[in-house]
Amino acid sequence: MQGAASGGGCPAPAPPRLSGQSARRYLGQLDDAEFERALQELQLTRSIWTIDLAYLMRRFGVRHRFCTRTLGVDKGYKNQSFYRKHFDTEETRVNQLFAQAKSCKVLVEKWVSVQDIQAHLAQGHVAIVLVNSGVLRCDACSRPPKYCCFTPGGPRCFCRSPDYQGHFIVLRGYSRAAGCIFYNNPAYADPGMCSASISNFEEARTSYGTDEDILFVYVDS
């Protein structure tokens, strides 16, 4: 649920110009000052959860659908190093966002399959997915990524770690014939196109800690 925080009350809608910082290059530009104002209004901090991105998209009128396996905070994450630092202060806030999502017109649904993702991408849309960066492997990287480990199997976008490391990526498409999925990694200052096998992508997005969070973003918004 956490990738890289907002308070009570529903954010007012604004002109449809943005999907969130990770996907805005695909959906149009947003003035930096306007974006910063939105972050302040939503009280977003350095602890960003997927539900925060859903509220941010709603704030800018971007059509999207948020799917997850857990409608709230999994208490088991309290013992994970990635979540431990902010868990106690974030649990109540994040659960409140889920509780008021319907009244704030933030669409939240449970679960999604890889077939749902492929169907969405096939229509020319994009998706923001929370993955375990220690598991995800880019098979297309010919340059050293920002955070890279060279392994016998080739370079990885991030070093494999026994601990969960949440990270958002932007899905762009897939190849059924090649059995791979294409994505951009916001860890790059100028992200090129990365690709991962469907099986590796599924392992990364379904790792314990992700809640299998995904934001389906519609480019016609």
PDB file of C-alpha atoms in Angstrom:
ATOM      1  CA  MET A   1       0.000   0.000   0.000  1.00  0.00           C
ATOM      2  CA  GLN A   2       2.892   2.358   0.604  1.00  0.00           C
ATOM      3  CA  GLY A   3       5.140   3.356  -2.261  1.00  0.00           C
ATOM      4  CA  ALA A   4       7.767   5.826  -1.862  1.00  0.00           C
ATOM      5  CA  ALA A   5      -0.807  11.100   3.283  1.00  0.00           C
ATOM      6  CA  SER A   6      -3.868  13.201   3.341  1.00  0.00           C
ATOM      7  CA  GLY A   7      -6.337  14.239   5.962  1.00  0.00           C
ATOM      8  CA  GLY A   8     -10.053  14.393   6.540  1.00  0.00           C
ATOM      9  CA  GLY A   9     -12.519  15.948   4.169  1.00  0.00           C
ATOM     10  CA  CYS A  10     -12.991  15.330   0.460  1.00  0.00           C
ATOM     11  CA  PRO A  11     -10.746  17.202  -1.972  1.00  0.00           C
ATOM     12  CA  ALA A  12     -12.554  19.460  -4.421  1.00  0.00           C
ATOM     13  CA  PRO A  13     -12.384  18.419  -8.105  1.00  0.00           C
ATOM     14  CA  ALA A  14     -10.218  20.376 -10.514  1.00  0.00           C
ATOM     15  CA  PRO A  15      -9.755  20.371 -14.314  1.00  0.00           C
ATOM     16  CA  PRO A  16      -8.658  16.949 -15.635  1.00  0.00           C
ATOM     17  CA  ARG A  17      -4.952  17.366 -16.282  1.00  0.00           C
ATOM     18  CA  LEU A  18      -3.040  14.791 -14.261  1.00  0.00           C
ATOM     19  CA  SER A  19      -2.899  11.189 -13.106  1.00  0.00           C
ATOM     20  CA  GLY A  20      -0.359  11.705 -10.373  1.00  0.00           C
ATOM     21  CA  GLN A  21       3.310  12.558 -10.635  1.00  0.00           C
ATOM     22  CA  SER A  22       4.388   9.147 -11.872  1.00  0.00           C
ATOM     23  CA  ALA A  23       1.984   9.109 -14.843  1.00  0.00           C
ATOM     24  CA  ARG A  24       1.513  12.788 -15.699  1.00  0.00           C
ATOM     25  CA  ARG A  25       3.924  12.630 -18.660  1.00  0.00           C
ATOM     26  CA  TYR A  26       1.390  10.342 -20.363  1.00  0.00           C
ATOM     27  CA  LEU A  27      -1.711  12.327 -19.489  1.00  0.00           C
ATOM     28  CA  GLY A  28      -0.645  15.940 -19.952  1.00  0.00           C
ATOM     29  CA  GLN A  29       1.414  18.505 -18.108  1.00  0.00           C
ATOM     30  CA  LEU A  30       0.623  20.142 -14.788  1.00  0.00           C
ATOM     31  CA  ASP A  31       1.974  23.397 -13.484  1.00  0.00           C
ATOM     32  CA  ASP A  32       4.460  22.669 -10.674  1.00  0.00           C
ATOM     33  CA  ALA A  33       2.915  25.284  -8.389  1.00  0.00           C
ATOM     34  CA  GLU A  34      -0.547  23.782  -8.905  1.00  0.00           C
ATOM     35  CA  PHE A  35       0.802  20.334  -8.163  1.00  0.00           C
ATOM     36  CA  GLU A  36       2.509  21.528  -4.983  1.00  0.00           C
ATOM     37  CA  ARG A  37      -0.725  23.190  -3.830  1.00  0.00           C
ATOM     38  CA  ALA A  38      -2.540  19.893  -4.292  1.00  0.00           C
ATOM     39  CA  LEU A  39       0.074  18.068  -2.221  1.00  0.00           C
ATOM     40  CA  GLN A  40      -0.338  20.600   0.573  1.00  0.00           C
ATOM     41  CA  GLU A  41      -4.146  20.479   0.462  1.00  0.00           C
ATOM     42  CA  LEU A  42      -4.087  16.686   0.673  1.00  0.00           C
ATOM     43  CA  GLN A  43      -1.420  16.861   3.380  1.00  0.00           C
ATOM     44  CA  LEU A  44       0.815  14.473   1.483  1.00  0.00           C
ATOM     45  CA  THR A  45       4.145  13.742   3.132  1.00  0.00           C
ATOM     46  CA  ARG A  46       7.115  11.564   2.225  1.00  0.00           C
ATOM     47  CA  SER A  47       5.062   8.534   3.231  1.00  0.00           C
ATOM     48  CA  ILE A  48       2.879   8.003   0.159  1.00  0.00           C
ATOM     49  CA  TRP A  49       0.324   5.205   0.052  1.00  0.00           C
ATOM     50  CA  THR A  50      -1.569   4.076  -3.051  1.00  0.00           C
ATOM     51  CA  ILE A  51      -4.821   5.422  -1.641  1.00  0.00           C
ATOM     52  CA  ASP A  52      -3.128   8.847  -1.515  1.00  0.00           C
ATOM     53  CA  LEU A  53      -2.469   8.655  -5.258  1.00  0.00           C
ATOM     54  CA  ALA A  54      -6.121   7.740  -5.836  1.00  0.00           C
ATOM     55  CA  TYR A  55      -7.229  10.854  -3.940  1.00  0.00           C
ATOM     56  CA  LEU A  56      -4.698  12.936  -5.868  1.00  0.00           C
ATOM     57  CA  MET A  57      -6.093  11.682  -9.176  1.00  0.00           C
ATOM     58  CA  ARG A  58      -9.607  12.453  -8.045  1.00  0.00           C
ATOM     59  CA  ARG A  59      -8.405  15.930  -7.036  1.00  0.00           C
ATOM     60  CA  PHE A  60      -7.427  16.563 -10.671  1.00  0.00           C
ATOM     61  CA  GLY A  61     -10.388  14.810 -12.238  1.00  0.00           C
ATOM     62  CA  VAL A  62      -8.402  11.963 -13.760  1.00  0.00           C
ATOM     63  CA  ARG A  63     -10.540   8.912 -14.461  1.00  0.00           C
ATOM     64  CA  HIS A  64      -9.086   5.930 -12.674  1.00  0.00           C
ATOM     65  CA  ARG A  65      -9.893   2.777 -10.741  1.00  0.00           C
ATOM     66  CA  PHE A  66      -8.014   1.658  -7.639  1.00  0.00           C
ATOM     67  CA  CYS A  67      -7.828  -2.094  -7.022  1.00  0.00           C
ATOM     68  CA  THR A  68      -6.330  -3.728  -3.935  1.00  0.00           C
ATOM     69  CA  ARG A  69      -6.603  -6.897  -1.890  1.00  0.00           C
ATOM     70  CA  THR A  70      -6.972  -5.111   1.463  1.00  0.00           C
ATOM     71  CA  LEU A  71      -9.427  -2.267   2.108  1.00  0.00           C
ATOM     72  CA  GLY A  72      -7.297  -0.617   4.748  1.00  0.00           C
ATOM     73  CA  VAL A  73      -3.970  -1.250   6.453  1.00  0.00           C
ATOM     74  CA  ASP A  74      -2.729  -4.797   6.987  1.00  0.00           C
ATOM     75  CA  LYS A  75      -1.623  -4.880  10.630  1.00  0.00           C
ATOM     76  CA  GLY A  76       0.969  -7.489   9.729  1.00  0.00           C
ATOM     77  CA  TYR A  77       3.021  -4.791   7.978  1.00  0.00           C
ATOM     78  CA  LYS A  78       3.884  -3.231  11.324  1.00  0.00           C
ATOM     79  CA  ASN A  79       6.729  -5.712  11.706  1.00  0.00           C
ATOM     80  CA  GLN A  80       8.159  -5.103   8.224  1.00  0.00           C
ATOM     81  CA  SER A  81      11.175  -2.815   8.102  1.00  0.00           C
ATOM     82  CA  PHE A  82       9.784  -0.893   5.119  1.00  0.00           C
ATOM     83  CA  TYR A  83       6.618   0.110   6.996  1.00  0.00           C
ATOM     84  CA  ARG A  84       7.822   0.136  10.593  1.00  0.00           C
ATOM     85  CA  LYS A  85       8.994   3.752  10.807  1.00  0.00           C
ATOM     86  CA  HIS A  86       5.668   5.359   9.816  1.00  0.00           C
ATOM     87  CA  PHE A  87       3.180   2.594  10.645  1.00  0.00           C
ATOM     88  CA  ASP A  88       1.858   3.888  13.956  1.00  0.00           C
ATOM     89  CA  THR A  89       1.303   7.427  12.658  1.00  0.00           C
ATOM     90  CA  GLU A  90      -0.119   6.334   9.290  1.00  0.00           C
ATOM     91  CA  GLU A  91      -2.461   3.474  10.178  1.00  0.00           C
ATOM     92  CA  THR A  92      -5.372   5.608  11.396  1.00  0.00           C
ATOM     93  CA  ARG A  93      -5.001   8.166   8.608  1.00  0.00           C
ATOM     94  CA  VAL A  94      -4.909   5.581   5.824  1.00  0.00           C
ATOM     95  CA  ASN A  95      -7.824   3.582   7.241  1.00  0.00           C
ATOM     96  CA  GLN A  96      -9.822   6.818   7.393  1.00  0.00           C
ATOM     97  CA  LEU A  97      -9.135   7.467   3.706  1.00  0.00           C
ATOM     98  CA  PHE A  98     -10.492   4.023   2.837  1.00  0.00           C
ATOM     99  CA  ALA A  99     -13.535   4.556   5.067  1.00  0.00           C
ATOM    100  CA  GLN A 100     -14.476   7.849   3.383  1.00  0.00           C
ATOM    101  CA  ALA A 101     -13.495   6.817  -0.162  1.00  0.00           C
ATOM    102  CA  LYS A 102     -17.052   6.181  -1.350  1.00  0.00           C
ATOM    103  CA  SER A 103     -18.378   9.497  -0.041  1.00  0.00           C
ATOM    104  CA  CYS A 104     -15.395  11.241  -1.639  1.00  0.00           C
ATOM    105  CA  LYS A 105     -16.096   9.494  -4.965  1.00  0.00           C
ATOM    106  CA  VAL A 106     -12.825   7.602  -4.913  1.00  0.00           C
ATOM    107  CA  LEU A 107     -13.519   4.209  -6.502  1.00  0.00           C
ATOM    108  CA  VAL A 108     -11.871   1.331  -4.628  1.00  0.00           C
ATOM    109  CA  GLU A 109     -12.349  -2.296  -5.608  1.00  0.00           C
ATOM    110  CA  LYS A 110     -10.910  -5.560  -4.338  1.00  0.00           C
ATOM    111  CA  TRP A 111      -8.488  -7.712  -6.306  1.00  0.00           C
ATOM    112  CA  VAL A 112      -7.377  -7.760  -9.931  1.00  0.00           C
ATOM    113  CA  SER A 113      -5.866 -10.386 -12.239  1.00  0.00           C
ATOM    114  CA  VAL A 114      -3.039 -10.079 -14.743  1.00  0.00           C
ATOM    115  CA  GLN A 115      -5.657 -10.616 -17.459  1.00  0.00           C
ATOM    116  CA  ASP A 116      -7.474  -7.479 -16.242  1.00  0.00           C
ATOM    117  CA  ILE A 117      -4.206  -5.569 -16.484  1.00  0.00           C
ATOM    118  CA  GLN A 118      -3.504  -6.814 -20.004  1.00  0.00           C
ATOM    119  CA  ALA A 119      -7.007  -5.899 -21.160  1.00  0.00           C
ATOM    120  CA  HIS A 120      -6.580  -2.378 -19.772  1.00  0.00           C
ATOM    121  CA  LEU A 121      -3.217  -1.902 -21.482  1.00  0.00           C
ATOM    122  CA  ALA A 122      -4.553  -3.307 -24.754  1.00  0.00           C
ATOM    123  CA  GLN A 123      -6.986  -0.381 -24.884  1.00  0.00           C
ATOM    124  CA  GLY A 124      -4.091   2.087 -24.830  1.00  0.00           C
ATOM    125  CA  HIS A 125      -4.389   3.049 -21.170  1.00  0.00           C
ATOM    126  CA  VAL A 126      -1.671   3.047 -18.491  1.00  0.00           C
ATOM    127  CA  ALA A 127      -1.517   1.783 -14.932  1.00  0.00           C
ATOM    128  CA  ILE A 128       0.458   2.633 -11.806  1.00  0.00           C
ATOM    129  CA  VAL A 129       1.463  -0.525  -9.972  1.00  0.00           C
ATOM    130  CA  LEU A 130       3.041  -1.022  -6.564  1.00  0.00           C
ATOM    131  CA  VAL A 131       5.772  -3.647  -6.788  1.00  0.00           C
ATOM    132  CA  ASN A 132       8.502  -5.087  -4.627  1.00  0.00           C
ATOM    133  CA  SER A 133      11.513  -3.465  -6.274  1.00  0.00           C
ATOM    134  CA  GLY A 134      13.843  -6.105  -4.856  1.00  0.00           C
ATOM    135  CA  VAL A 135      12.099  -8.699  -7.007  1.00  0.00           C
ATOM    136  CA  LEU A 136      11.378  -6.806 -10.238  1.00  0.00           C
ATOM    137  CA  ARG A 137      13.919  -7.422 -12.988  1.00  0.00           C
ATOM    138  CA  CYS A 138      14.271  -5.400 -16.197  1.00  0.00           C
ATOM    139  CA  ASP A 139      15.274  -7.589 -19.128  1.00  0.00           C
ATOM    140  CA  ALA A 140      15.694  -4.605 -21.473  1.00  0.00           C
ATOM    141  CA  CYS A 141      18.199  -2.475 -19.547  1.00  0.00           C
ATOM    142  CA  SER A 142      21.328  -1.985 -21.643  1.00  0.00           C
ATOM    143  CA  ARG A 143      22.550   0.775 -19.323  1.00  0.00           C
ATOM    144  CA  PRO A 144      23.173   0.567 -15.602  1.00  0.00           C
ATOM    145  CA  PRO A 145      19.949   1.605 -13.849  1.00  0.00           C
ATOM    146  CA  LYS A 146      20.027   4.163 -11.064  1.00  0.00           C
ATOM    147  CA  TYR A 147      19.958   1.360  -8.523  1.00  0.00           C
ATOM    148  CA  CYS A 148      21.416  -1.732 -10.127  1.00  0.00           C
ATOM    149  CA  CYS A 149      22.844  -5.085  -9.232  1.00  0.00           C
ATOM    150  CA  PHE A 150      24.593  -7.200 -11.840  1.00  0.00           C
ATOM    151  CA  THR A 151      23.718 -10.835 -11.369  1.00  0.00           C
ATOM    152  CA  PRO A 152      24.482 -13.986 -13.372  1.00  0.00           C
ATOM    153  CA  GLY A 153      21.043 -13.580 -14.903  1.00  0.00           C
ATOM    154  CA  GLY A 154      21.652  -9.975 -15.951  1.00  0.00           C
ATOM    155  CA  PRO A 155      21.111  -6.499 -14.446  1.00  0.00           C
ATOM    156  CA  ARG A 156      18.305  -5.799 -12.040  1.00  0.00           C
ATOM    157  CA  CYS A 157      16.544  -2.460 -11.695  1.00  0.00           C
ATOM    158  CA  PHE A 158      17.055  -2.713  -7.932  1.00  0.00           C
ATOM    159  CA  CYS A 159      19.153  -4.905  -5.701  1.00  0.00           C
ATOM    160  CA  ARG A 160      17.352  -7.996  -4.501  1.00  0.00           C
ATOM    161  CA  SER A 161      16.784  -7.797  -0.788  1.00  0.00           C
ATOM    162  CA  PRO A 162      15.138 -10.233   1.615  1.00  0.00           C
ATOM    163  CA  ASP A 163      13.075  -7.294   2.858  1.00  0.00           C
ATOM    164  CA  TYR A 164      10.147  -5.782   0.992  1.00  0.00           C
ATOM    165  CA  GLN A 165      10.917  -2.518  -0.838  1.00  0.00           C
ATOM    166  CA  GLY A 166       7.803  -0.805  -2.199  1.00  0.00           C
ATOM    167  CA  HIS A 167       8.101   1.130  -5.450  1.00  0.00           C
ATOM    168  CA  PHE A 168       5.632   2.463  -8.030  1.00  0.00           C
ATOM    169  CA  ILE A 169       6.109   1.773 -11.749  1.00  0.00           C
ATOM    170  CA  VAL A 170       4.012   2.879 -14.737  1.00  0.00           C
ATOM    171  CA  LEU A 171       2.821   0.118 -17.062  1.00  0.00           C
ATOM    172  CA  ARG A 172       2.738   1.019 -20.762  1.00  0.00           C
ATOM    173  CA  GLY A 173       1.910  -2.200 -22.626  1.00  0.00           C
ATOM    174  CA  TYR A 174       2.627  -5.884 -23.001  1.00  0.00           C
ATOM    175  CA  SER A 175       3.514  -8.515 -25.580  1.00  0.00           C
ATOM    176  CA  ARG A 176       1.571 -11.738 -25.374  1.00  0.00           C
ATOM    177  CA  ALA A 177       3.911 -13.380 -27.899  1.00  0.00           C
ATOM    178  CA  ALA A 178       7.057 -12.461 -25.963  1.00  0.00           C
ATOM    179  CA  GLY A 179       5.415 -13.003 -22.598  1.00  0.00           C
ATOM    180  CA  CYS A 180       6.592  -9.657 -21.230  1.00  0.00           C
ATOM    181  CA  ILE A 181       5.203  -6.419 -19.888  1.00  0.00           C
ATOM    182  CA  PHE A 182       6.551  -2.927 -20.640  1.00  0.00           C
ATOM    183  CA  TYR A 183       6.897  -0.218 -18.020  1.00  0.00           C
ATOM    184  CA  ASN A 184       8.646   3.014 -17.076  1.00  0.00           C
ATOM    185  CA  ASN A 185      10.609   3.221 -13.855  1.00  0.00           C
ATOM    186  CA  PRO A 186      10.296   6.660 -12.177  1.00  0.00           C
ATOM    187  CA  ALA A 187      13.622   6.006 -10.423  1.00  0.00           C
ATOM    188  CA  TYR A 188      15.237   7.220 -13.650  1.00  0.00           C
ATOM    189  CA  ALA A 189      15.503  10.967 -14.234  1.00  0.00           C
ATOM    190  CA  ASP A 190      14.617  10.241 -17.882  1.00  0.00           C
ATOM    191  CA  PRO A 191      13.032   6.790 -17.782  1.00  0.00           C
ATOM    192  CA  GLY A 192      13.319   4.664 -20.873  1.00  0.00           C
ATOM    193  CA  MET A 193      11.169   1.653 -21.605  1.00  0.00           C
ATOM    194  CA  CYS A 194      11.806  -1.333 -19.370  1.00  0.00           C
ATOM    195  CA  SER A 195      10.392  -4.814 -19.751  1.00  0.00           C
ATOM    196  CA  ALA A 196       9.945  -7.779 -17.462  1.00  0.00           C
ATOM    197  CA  SER A 197       8.588 -11.243 -17.980  1.00  0.00           C
ATOM    198  CA  ILE A 198       4.974 -11.688 -16.988  1.00  0.00           C
ATOM    199  CA  SER A 199       6.016 -14.207 -14.346  1.00  0.00           C
ATOM    200  CA  ASN A 200       8.606 -11.852 -12.823  1.00  0.00           C
ATOM    201  CA  PHE A 201       6.153  -8.939 -12.903  1.00  0.00           C
ATOM    202  CA  GLU A 202       3.521 -11.056 -11.163  1.00  0.00           C
ATOM    203  CA  GLU A 203       6.034 -12.088  -8.512  1.00  0.00           C
ATOM    204  CA  ALA A 204       6.968  -8.439  -7.899  1.00  0.00           C
ATOM    205  CA  ARG A 205       3.406  -7.070  -7.788  1.00  0.00           C
ATOM    206  CA  THR A 206       1.980  -9.855  -5.624  1.00  0.00           C
ATOM    207  CA  SER A 207       4.797  -9.851  -3.053  1.00  0.00           C
ATOM    208  CA  TYR A 208       3.637  -9.526   0.538  1.00  0.00           C
ATOM    209  CA  GLY A 209       3.596  -5.808   1.271  1.00  0.00           C
ATOM    210  CA  THR A 210       2.080  -4.610  -2.004  1.00  0.00           C
ATOM    211  CA  ASP A 211      -1.535  -5.638  -1.273  1.00  0.00           C
ATOM    212  CA  GLU A 212      -1.482  -6.099  -5.075  1.00  0.00           C
ATOM    213  CA  ASP A 213      -2.285  -2.380  -5.373  1.00  0.00           C
ATOM    214  CA  ILE A 214      -2.874  -1.037  -8.867  1.00  0.00           C
ATOM    215  CA  LEU A 215      -4.301   2.193 -10.231  1.00  0.00           C
ATOM    216  CA  PHE A 216      -5.903   1.773 -13.641  1.00  0.00           C
ATOM    217  CA  VAL A 217      -5.562   5.158 -15.345  1.00  0.00           C
ATOM    218  CA  TYR A 218      -7.624   6.092 -18.402  1.00  0.00           C
ATOM    219  CA  VAL A 219      -5.756   8.286 -20.883  1.00  0.00           C
ATOM    220  CA  ASP A 220      -8.963   9.739 -22.295  1.00  0.00           C
ATOM    221  CA  SER A 221      -9.596  11.554 -18.994  1.00  0.00           C
TER     222      SER A 221
END
